[in-house]
Short mmCIF file of C-alpha atoms and ligand atoms in Angstrom, two decimals:
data_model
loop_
_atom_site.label_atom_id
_atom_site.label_comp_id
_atom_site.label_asym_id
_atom_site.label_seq_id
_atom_site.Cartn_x
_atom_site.Cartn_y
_atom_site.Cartn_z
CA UNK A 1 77.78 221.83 195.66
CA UNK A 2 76.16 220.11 192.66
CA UNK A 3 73.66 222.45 191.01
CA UNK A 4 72.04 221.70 186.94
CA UNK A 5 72.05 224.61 185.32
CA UNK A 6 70.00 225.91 182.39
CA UNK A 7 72.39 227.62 180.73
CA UNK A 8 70.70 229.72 177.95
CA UNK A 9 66.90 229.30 175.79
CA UNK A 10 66.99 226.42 174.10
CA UNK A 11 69.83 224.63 175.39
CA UNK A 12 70.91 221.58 177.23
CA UNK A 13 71.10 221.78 180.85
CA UNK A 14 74.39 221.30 182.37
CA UNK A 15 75.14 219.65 185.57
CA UNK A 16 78.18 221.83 187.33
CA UNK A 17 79.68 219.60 190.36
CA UNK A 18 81.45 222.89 191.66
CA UNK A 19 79.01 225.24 192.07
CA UNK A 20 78.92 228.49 194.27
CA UNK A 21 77.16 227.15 197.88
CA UNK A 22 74.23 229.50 198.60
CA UNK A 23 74.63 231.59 201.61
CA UNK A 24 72.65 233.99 203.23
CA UNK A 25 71.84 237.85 202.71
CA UNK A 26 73.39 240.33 204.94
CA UNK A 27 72.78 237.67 207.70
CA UNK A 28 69.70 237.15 206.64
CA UNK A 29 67.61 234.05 205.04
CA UNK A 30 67.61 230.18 205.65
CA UNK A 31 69.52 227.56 204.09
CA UNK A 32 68.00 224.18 203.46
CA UNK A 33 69.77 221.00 201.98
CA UNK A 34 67.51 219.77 199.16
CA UNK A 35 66.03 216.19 199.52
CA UNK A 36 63.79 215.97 196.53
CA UNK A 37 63.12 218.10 193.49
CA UNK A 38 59.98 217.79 190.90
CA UNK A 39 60.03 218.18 187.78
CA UNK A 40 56.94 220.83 186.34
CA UNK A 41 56.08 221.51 182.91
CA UNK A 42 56.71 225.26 183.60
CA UNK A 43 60.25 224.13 183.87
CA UNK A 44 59.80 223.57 179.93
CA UNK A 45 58.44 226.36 179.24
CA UNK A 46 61.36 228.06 180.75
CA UNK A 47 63.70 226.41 178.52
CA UNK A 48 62.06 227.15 175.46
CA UNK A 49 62.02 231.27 176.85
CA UNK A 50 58.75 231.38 177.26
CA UNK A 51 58.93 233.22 180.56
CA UNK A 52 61.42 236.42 180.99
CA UNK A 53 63.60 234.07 183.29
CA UNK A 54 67.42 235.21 183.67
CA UNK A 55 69.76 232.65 182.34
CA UNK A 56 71.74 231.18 183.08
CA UNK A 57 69.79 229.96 186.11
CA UNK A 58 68.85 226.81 188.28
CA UNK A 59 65.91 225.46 187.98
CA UNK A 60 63.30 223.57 190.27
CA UNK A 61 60.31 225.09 192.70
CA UNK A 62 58.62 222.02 193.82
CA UNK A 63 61.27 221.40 196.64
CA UNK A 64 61.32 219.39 200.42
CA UNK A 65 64.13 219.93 201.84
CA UNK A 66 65.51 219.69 205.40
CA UNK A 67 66.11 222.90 207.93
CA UNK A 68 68.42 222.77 210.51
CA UNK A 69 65.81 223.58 212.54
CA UNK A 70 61.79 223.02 211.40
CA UNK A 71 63.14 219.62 210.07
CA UNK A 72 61.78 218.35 206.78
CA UNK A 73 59.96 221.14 204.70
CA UNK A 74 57.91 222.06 201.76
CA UNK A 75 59.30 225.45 200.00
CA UNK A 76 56.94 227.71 199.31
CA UNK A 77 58.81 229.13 196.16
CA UNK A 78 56.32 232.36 194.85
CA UNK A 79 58.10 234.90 197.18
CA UNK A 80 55.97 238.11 197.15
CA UNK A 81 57.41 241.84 197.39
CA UNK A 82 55.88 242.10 201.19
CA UNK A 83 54.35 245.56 200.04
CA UNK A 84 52.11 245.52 197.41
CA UNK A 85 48.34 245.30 197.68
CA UNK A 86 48.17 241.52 196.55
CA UNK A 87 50.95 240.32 199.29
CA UNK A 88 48.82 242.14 201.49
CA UNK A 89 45.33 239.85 201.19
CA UNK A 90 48.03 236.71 200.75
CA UNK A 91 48.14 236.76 197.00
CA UNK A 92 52.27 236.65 196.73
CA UNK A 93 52.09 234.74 194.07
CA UNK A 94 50.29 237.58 191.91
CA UNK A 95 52.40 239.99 193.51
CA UNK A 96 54.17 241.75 190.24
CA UNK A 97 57.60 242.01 192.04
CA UNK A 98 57.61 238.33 192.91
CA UNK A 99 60.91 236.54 192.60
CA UNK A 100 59.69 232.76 191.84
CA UNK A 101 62.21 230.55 192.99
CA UNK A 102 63.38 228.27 190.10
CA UNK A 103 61.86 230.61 187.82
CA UNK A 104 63.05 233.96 188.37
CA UNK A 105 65.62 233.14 190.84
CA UNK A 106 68.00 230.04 191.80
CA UNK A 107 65.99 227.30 192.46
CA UNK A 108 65.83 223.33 193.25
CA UNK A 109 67.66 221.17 190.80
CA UNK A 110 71.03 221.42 193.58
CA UNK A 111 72.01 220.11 196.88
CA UNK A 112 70.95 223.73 198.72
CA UNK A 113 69.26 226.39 198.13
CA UNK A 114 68.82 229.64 200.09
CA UNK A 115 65.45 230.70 201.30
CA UNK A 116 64.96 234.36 202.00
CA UNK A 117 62.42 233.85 204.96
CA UNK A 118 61.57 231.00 207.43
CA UNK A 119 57.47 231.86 206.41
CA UNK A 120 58.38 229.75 203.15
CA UNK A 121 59.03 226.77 204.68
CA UNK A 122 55.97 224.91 205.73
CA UNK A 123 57.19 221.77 207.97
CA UNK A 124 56.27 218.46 206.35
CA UNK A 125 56.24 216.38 209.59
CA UNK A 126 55.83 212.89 209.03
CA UNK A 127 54.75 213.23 204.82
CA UNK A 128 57.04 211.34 202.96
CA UNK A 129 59.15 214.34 201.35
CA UNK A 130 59.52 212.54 197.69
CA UNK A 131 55.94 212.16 197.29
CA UNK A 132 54.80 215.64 198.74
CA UNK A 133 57.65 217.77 196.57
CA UNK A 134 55.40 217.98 193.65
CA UNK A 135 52.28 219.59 195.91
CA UNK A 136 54.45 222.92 196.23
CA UNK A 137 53.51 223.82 192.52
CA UNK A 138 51.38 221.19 190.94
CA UNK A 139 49.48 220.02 193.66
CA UNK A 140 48.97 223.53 194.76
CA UNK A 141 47.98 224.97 191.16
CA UNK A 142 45.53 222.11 191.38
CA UNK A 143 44.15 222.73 194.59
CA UNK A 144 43.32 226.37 193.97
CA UNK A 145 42.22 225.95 190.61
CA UNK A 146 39.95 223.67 191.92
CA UNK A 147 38.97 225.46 194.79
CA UNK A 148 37.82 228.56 192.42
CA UNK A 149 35.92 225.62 190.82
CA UNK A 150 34.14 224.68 193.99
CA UNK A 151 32.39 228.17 194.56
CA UNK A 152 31.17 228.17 191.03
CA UNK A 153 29.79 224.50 191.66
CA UNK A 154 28.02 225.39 194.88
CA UNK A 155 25.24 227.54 193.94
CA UNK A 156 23.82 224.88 191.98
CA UNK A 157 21.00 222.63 192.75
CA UNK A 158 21.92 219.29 191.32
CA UNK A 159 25.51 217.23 190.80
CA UNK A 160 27.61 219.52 188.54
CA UNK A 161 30.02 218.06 185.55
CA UNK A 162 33.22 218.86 185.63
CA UNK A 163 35.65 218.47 182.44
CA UNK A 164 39.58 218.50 183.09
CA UNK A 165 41.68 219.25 180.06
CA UNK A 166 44.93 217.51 180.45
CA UNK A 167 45.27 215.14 183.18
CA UNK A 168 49.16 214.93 183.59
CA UNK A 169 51.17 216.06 186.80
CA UNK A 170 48.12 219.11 187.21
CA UNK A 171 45.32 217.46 186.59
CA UNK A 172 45.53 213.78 188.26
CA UNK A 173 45.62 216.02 191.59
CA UNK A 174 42.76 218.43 190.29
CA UNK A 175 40.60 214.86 189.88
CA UNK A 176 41.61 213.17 193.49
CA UNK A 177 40.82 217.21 194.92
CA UNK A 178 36.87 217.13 193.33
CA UNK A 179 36.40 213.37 194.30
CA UNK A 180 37.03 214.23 197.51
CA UNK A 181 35.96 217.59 198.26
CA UNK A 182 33.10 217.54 195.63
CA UNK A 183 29.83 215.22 194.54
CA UNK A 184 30.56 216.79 190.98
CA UNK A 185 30.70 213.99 187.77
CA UNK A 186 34.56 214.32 186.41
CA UNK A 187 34.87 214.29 182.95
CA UNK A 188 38.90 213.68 182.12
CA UNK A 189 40.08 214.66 178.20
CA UNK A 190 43.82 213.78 177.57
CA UNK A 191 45.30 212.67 174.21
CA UNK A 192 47.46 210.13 175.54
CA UNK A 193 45.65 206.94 176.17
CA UNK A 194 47.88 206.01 179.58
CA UNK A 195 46.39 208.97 181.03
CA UNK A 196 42.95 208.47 180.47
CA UNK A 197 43.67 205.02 182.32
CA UNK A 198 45.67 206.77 185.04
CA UNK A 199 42.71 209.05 185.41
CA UNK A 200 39.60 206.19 185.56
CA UNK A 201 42.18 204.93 188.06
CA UNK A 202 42.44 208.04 190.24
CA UNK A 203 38.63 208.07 190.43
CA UNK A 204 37.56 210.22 187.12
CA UNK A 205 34.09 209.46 186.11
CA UNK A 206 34.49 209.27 182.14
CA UNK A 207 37.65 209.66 180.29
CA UNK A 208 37.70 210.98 176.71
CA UNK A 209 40.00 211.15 174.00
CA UNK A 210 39.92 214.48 171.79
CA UNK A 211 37.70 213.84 169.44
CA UNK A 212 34.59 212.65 171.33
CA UNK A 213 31.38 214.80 171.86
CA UNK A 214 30.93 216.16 175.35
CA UNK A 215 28.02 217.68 177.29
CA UNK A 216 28.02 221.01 178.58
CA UNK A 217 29.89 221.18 181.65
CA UNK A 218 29.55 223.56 184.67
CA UNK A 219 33.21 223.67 185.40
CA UNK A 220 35.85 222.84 182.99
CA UNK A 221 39.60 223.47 183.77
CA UNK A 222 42.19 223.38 181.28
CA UNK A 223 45.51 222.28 182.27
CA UNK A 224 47.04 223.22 178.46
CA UNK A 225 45.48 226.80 177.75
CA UNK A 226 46.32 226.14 173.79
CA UNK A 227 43.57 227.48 170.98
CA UNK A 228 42.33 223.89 170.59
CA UNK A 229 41.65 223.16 173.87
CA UNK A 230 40.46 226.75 174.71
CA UNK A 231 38.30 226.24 171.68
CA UNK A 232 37.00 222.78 173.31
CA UNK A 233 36.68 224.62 176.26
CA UNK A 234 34.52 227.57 174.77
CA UNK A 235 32.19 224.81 173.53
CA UNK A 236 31.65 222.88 176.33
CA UNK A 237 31.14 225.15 178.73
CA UNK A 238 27.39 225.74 179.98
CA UNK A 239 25.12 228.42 180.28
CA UNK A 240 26.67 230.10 183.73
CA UNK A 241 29.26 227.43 183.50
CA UNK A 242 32.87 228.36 184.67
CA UNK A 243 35.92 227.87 182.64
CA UNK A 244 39.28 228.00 184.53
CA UNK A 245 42.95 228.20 182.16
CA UNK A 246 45.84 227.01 184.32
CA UNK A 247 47.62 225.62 181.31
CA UNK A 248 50.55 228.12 180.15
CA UNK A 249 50.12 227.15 176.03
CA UNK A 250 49.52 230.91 175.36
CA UNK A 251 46.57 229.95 173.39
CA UNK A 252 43.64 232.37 172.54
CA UNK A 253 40.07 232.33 172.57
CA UNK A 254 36.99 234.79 171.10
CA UNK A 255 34.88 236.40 174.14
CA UNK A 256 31.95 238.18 174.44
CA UNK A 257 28.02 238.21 174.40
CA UNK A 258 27.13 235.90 171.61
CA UNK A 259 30.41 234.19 171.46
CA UNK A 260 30.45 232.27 174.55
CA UNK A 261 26.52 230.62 176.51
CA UNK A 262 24.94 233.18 178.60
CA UNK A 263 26.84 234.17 182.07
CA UNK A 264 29.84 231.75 181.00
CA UNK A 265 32.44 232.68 182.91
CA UNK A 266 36.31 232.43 182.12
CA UNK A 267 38.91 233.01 184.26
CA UNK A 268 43.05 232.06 185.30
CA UNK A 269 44.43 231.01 188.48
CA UNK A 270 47.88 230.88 189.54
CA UNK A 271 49.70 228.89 191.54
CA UNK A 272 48.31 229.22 195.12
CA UNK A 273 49.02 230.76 198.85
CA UNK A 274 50.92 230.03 201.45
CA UNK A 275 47.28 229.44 203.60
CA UNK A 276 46.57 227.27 200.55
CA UNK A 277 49.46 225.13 201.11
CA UNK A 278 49.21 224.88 204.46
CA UNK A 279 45.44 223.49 204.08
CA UNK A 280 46.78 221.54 201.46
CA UNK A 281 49.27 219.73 203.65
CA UNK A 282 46.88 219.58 206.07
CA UNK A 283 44.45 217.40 203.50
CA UNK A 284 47.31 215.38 202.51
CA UNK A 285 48.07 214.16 206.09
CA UNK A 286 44.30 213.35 206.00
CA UNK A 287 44.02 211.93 202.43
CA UNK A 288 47.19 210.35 201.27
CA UNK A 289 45.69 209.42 198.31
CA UNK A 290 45.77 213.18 197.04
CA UNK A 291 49.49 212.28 196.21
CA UNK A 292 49.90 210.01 194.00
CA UNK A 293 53.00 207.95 193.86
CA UNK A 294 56.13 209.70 191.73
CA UNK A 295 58.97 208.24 189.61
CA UNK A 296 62.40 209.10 191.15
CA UNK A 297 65.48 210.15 189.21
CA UNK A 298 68.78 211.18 190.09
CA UNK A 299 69.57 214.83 189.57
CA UNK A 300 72.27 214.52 187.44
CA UNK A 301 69.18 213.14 185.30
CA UNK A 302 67.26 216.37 184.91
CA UNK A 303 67.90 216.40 181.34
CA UNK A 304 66.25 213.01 180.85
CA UNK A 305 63.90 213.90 182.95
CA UNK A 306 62.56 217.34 180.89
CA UNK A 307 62.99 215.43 177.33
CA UNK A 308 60.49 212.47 178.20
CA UNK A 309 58.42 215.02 180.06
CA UNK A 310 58.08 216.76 176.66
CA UNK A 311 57.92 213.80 174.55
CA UNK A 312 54.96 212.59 177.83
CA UNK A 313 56.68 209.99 178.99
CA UNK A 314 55.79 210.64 181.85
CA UNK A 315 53.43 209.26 183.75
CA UNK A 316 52.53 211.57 187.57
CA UNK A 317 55.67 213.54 188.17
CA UNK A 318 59.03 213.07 187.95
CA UNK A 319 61.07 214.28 191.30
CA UNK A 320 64.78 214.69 191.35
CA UNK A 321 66.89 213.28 194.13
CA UNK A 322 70.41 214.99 194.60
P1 NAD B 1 52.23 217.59 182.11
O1 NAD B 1 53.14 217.57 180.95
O2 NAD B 1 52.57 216.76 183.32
O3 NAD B 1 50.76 217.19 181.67
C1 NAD B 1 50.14 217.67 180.49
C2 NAD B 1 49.07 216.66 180.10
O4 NAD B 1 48.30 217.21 179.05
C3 NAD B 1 49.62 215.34 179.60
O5 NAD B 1 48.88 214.27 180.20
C4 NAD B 1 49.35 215.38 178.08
O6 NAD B 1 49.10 214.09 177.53
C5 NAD B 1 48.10 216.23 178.04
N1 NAD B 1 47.89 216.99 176.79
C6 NAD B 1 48.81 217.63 176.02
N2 NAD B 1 48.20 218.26 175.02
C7 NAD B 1 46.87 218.04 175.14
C8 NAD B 1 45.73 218.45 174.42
N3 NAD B 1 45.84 219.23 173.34
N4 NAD B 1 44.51 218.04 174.85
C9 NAD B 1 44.39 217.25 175.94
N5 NAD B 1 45.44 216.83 176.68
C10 NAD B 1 46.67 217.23 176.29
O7 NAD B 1 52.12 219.13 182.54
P2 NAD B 1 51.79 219.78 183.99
O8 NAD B 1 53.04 219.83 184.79
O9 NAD B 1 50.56 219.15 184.53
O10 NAD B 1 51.49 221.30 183.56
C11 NAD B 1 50.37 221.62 182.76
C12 NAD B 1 50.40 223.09 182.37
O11 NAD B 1 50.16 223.90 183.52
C13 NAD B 1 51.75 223.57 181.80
O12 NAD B 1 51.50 224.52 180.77
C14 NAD B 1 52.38 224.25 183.00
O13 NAD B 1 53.36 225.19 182.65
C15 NAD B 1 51.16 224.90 183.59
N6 NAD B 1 51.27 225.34 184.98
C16 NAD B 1 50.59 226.45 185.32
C17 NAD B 1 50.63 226.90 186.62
C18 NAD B 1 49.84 228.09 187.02
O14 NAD B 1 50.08 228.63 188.10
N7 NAD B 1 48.86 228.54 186.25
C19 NAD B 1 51.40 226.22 187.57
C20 NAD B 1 52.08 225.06 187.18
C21 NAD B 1 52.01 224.62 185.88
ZN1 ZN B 2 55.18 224.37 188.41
#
């Protein structure tokens, strides 16, 4: 089959028209062929070593693909251990023996891919599968981020303000999530002007550049997780205000009575559950609008695809056809 590789950190990927078809496990596991692939910033950060990924390696874990029998499918790619105490309350994508697909093991950018248990494939009915690839990691991310977001909101007695840091593939779901599930105000900072149009579009309140002065906000999620935005984060947030880092930019911030308003809160969120997706799915089939259109590219492309993603050229998500 035709699989991109990454091949080491740092390097080009490499698109292999001969390589090994997956098969199953002792008998065991699924095999799906691959319709659409997307294309996550986490992918990125794999190139540049940032995770403790095994190279060489295929990457890719926002993938629909097709099952001989459930049809079309959304992967569910965080595959817990099955034994630990977080896969038992559902949290398998905390679970510390995980194997992420596309991260820690072969993933997406190929024709197949095998799939170590039917529970990961959540059928996708009559959702288009190019548009729905990317809600298996970013629309997820988004969705629990945001529900996190939505208990901290709900204690409070008046319309909350919400500020999202980065409003690329993440964060254009995280604003269609709070218009819709929300009466909060949505406050979207970005540093690239197309995105601060894309998010006005998608139904964001106010969108802000950098540099401009904001109010305290209840909720802020940040999509980037660097020092300046944690920093923009730390002074933004309001007294009992929540701040949520989803963004992998291995920044660092000060906390601590004093440092950050009273009862400020900070916390991380990861990824999301397999209940998650399923409700998520669920919303989409009620709410199209949750997923917003993608730009399609053929595999062979991936490369393309990861250099404009870096250089953000790129305007939702990018999803990879085979
Ligand atoms: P993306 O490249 O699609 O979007 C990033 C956006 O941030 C772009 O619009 C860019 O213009 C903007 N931006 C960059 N620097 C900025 C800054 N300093 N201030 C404001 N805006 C800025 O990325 P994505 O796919 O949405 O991923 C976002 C982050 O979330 C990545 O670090 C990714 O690895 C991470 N992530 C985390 C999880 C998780 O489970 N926590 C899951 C998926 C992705
Ligand atoms: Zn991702």
């Amino acid at each position: 089959m035709r699989a991109v590789v990454l091949p080491g950190i740092q390097q080009t990927l490499v698109v292999e028209d001969n390589y090994p078809d997956p098969v199953l496990r002792g008998g065991e596991g699924e095999i799906i062929e691959i319709t659409a692939c997307g294309v996550c910033h986490s992918d990125l950060h794999v190139v540049d070593g940032e995770f403790p990924s095994p190279l060489p390696l295929v990457l890719g874990h926002e993938v629909a693909g097709v099952h001989p029998e459930l049809g079309p499918v959304l992967l569910y790619a965080p595959w817990g251990c099955g034994a630990c105490p977080q896969c038992a309350d559902g949290d398998e994508m905390i679970c510390a023996n995980s194997s992420e697909a596309g991260l820690f093991t072969n993933g997406g950018y190929c024709d197949r891919m095998f799939v170590p248990d039917r529970k990961y494939l959540a059928p996708l009915g009559d959702l288009d599968p190019i548009t729905a690839a990317p809600l298996a990691c970013g629309g997820l991310t988004a969705y629990r981020a945001v529900d996190h977001g939505r208990k901290a909101l709900a204690p409070m007695q008046r319309q909350g303000r919400v500020l999202l840091i980065g409003v690329g593939g993440l964060g254009q779901y995280a604003i269609r999530y709070l218009r819709l599930l929300t009466d909060a105000k949505v406050i979207a900072l970005d540093v690239a002007e197309d995105k601060r149009s894309r998010a006005l579009e998608f139904g964001a309140d106010e969108a802000i550049g950098p540099d401009e002065d904001i109010a305290p906000c209840d909720l802020i999620i940040d999509f980037i997780g660097s020092d300046t935005t944690l920093a923009t984060a730390a002074g933004t947030v309001a007294r009992k205000g929540m701040i949520i880092v989803v963004g992998l930019g291995g920044g660092q911030t000060n906390f601590g009575l004093g440092k950050v308003p009273p009862e400020a809160r900070f916390m991380t969120s990861f990824w999301g559950t397999r209940q998650q997706m399923d409700d998520l799915l669920d919303l989409a089939r009620r709410e199209p609008s949750i997923m917003p259109s993608v730009e399609t590219l053929p595999l062979t492309d991936a490369q393309h695809a990861h250099n404009r993603l870096r250089e953000g050229q790129v305007a939702g998500r990018i999803v990879l056809i085979p």
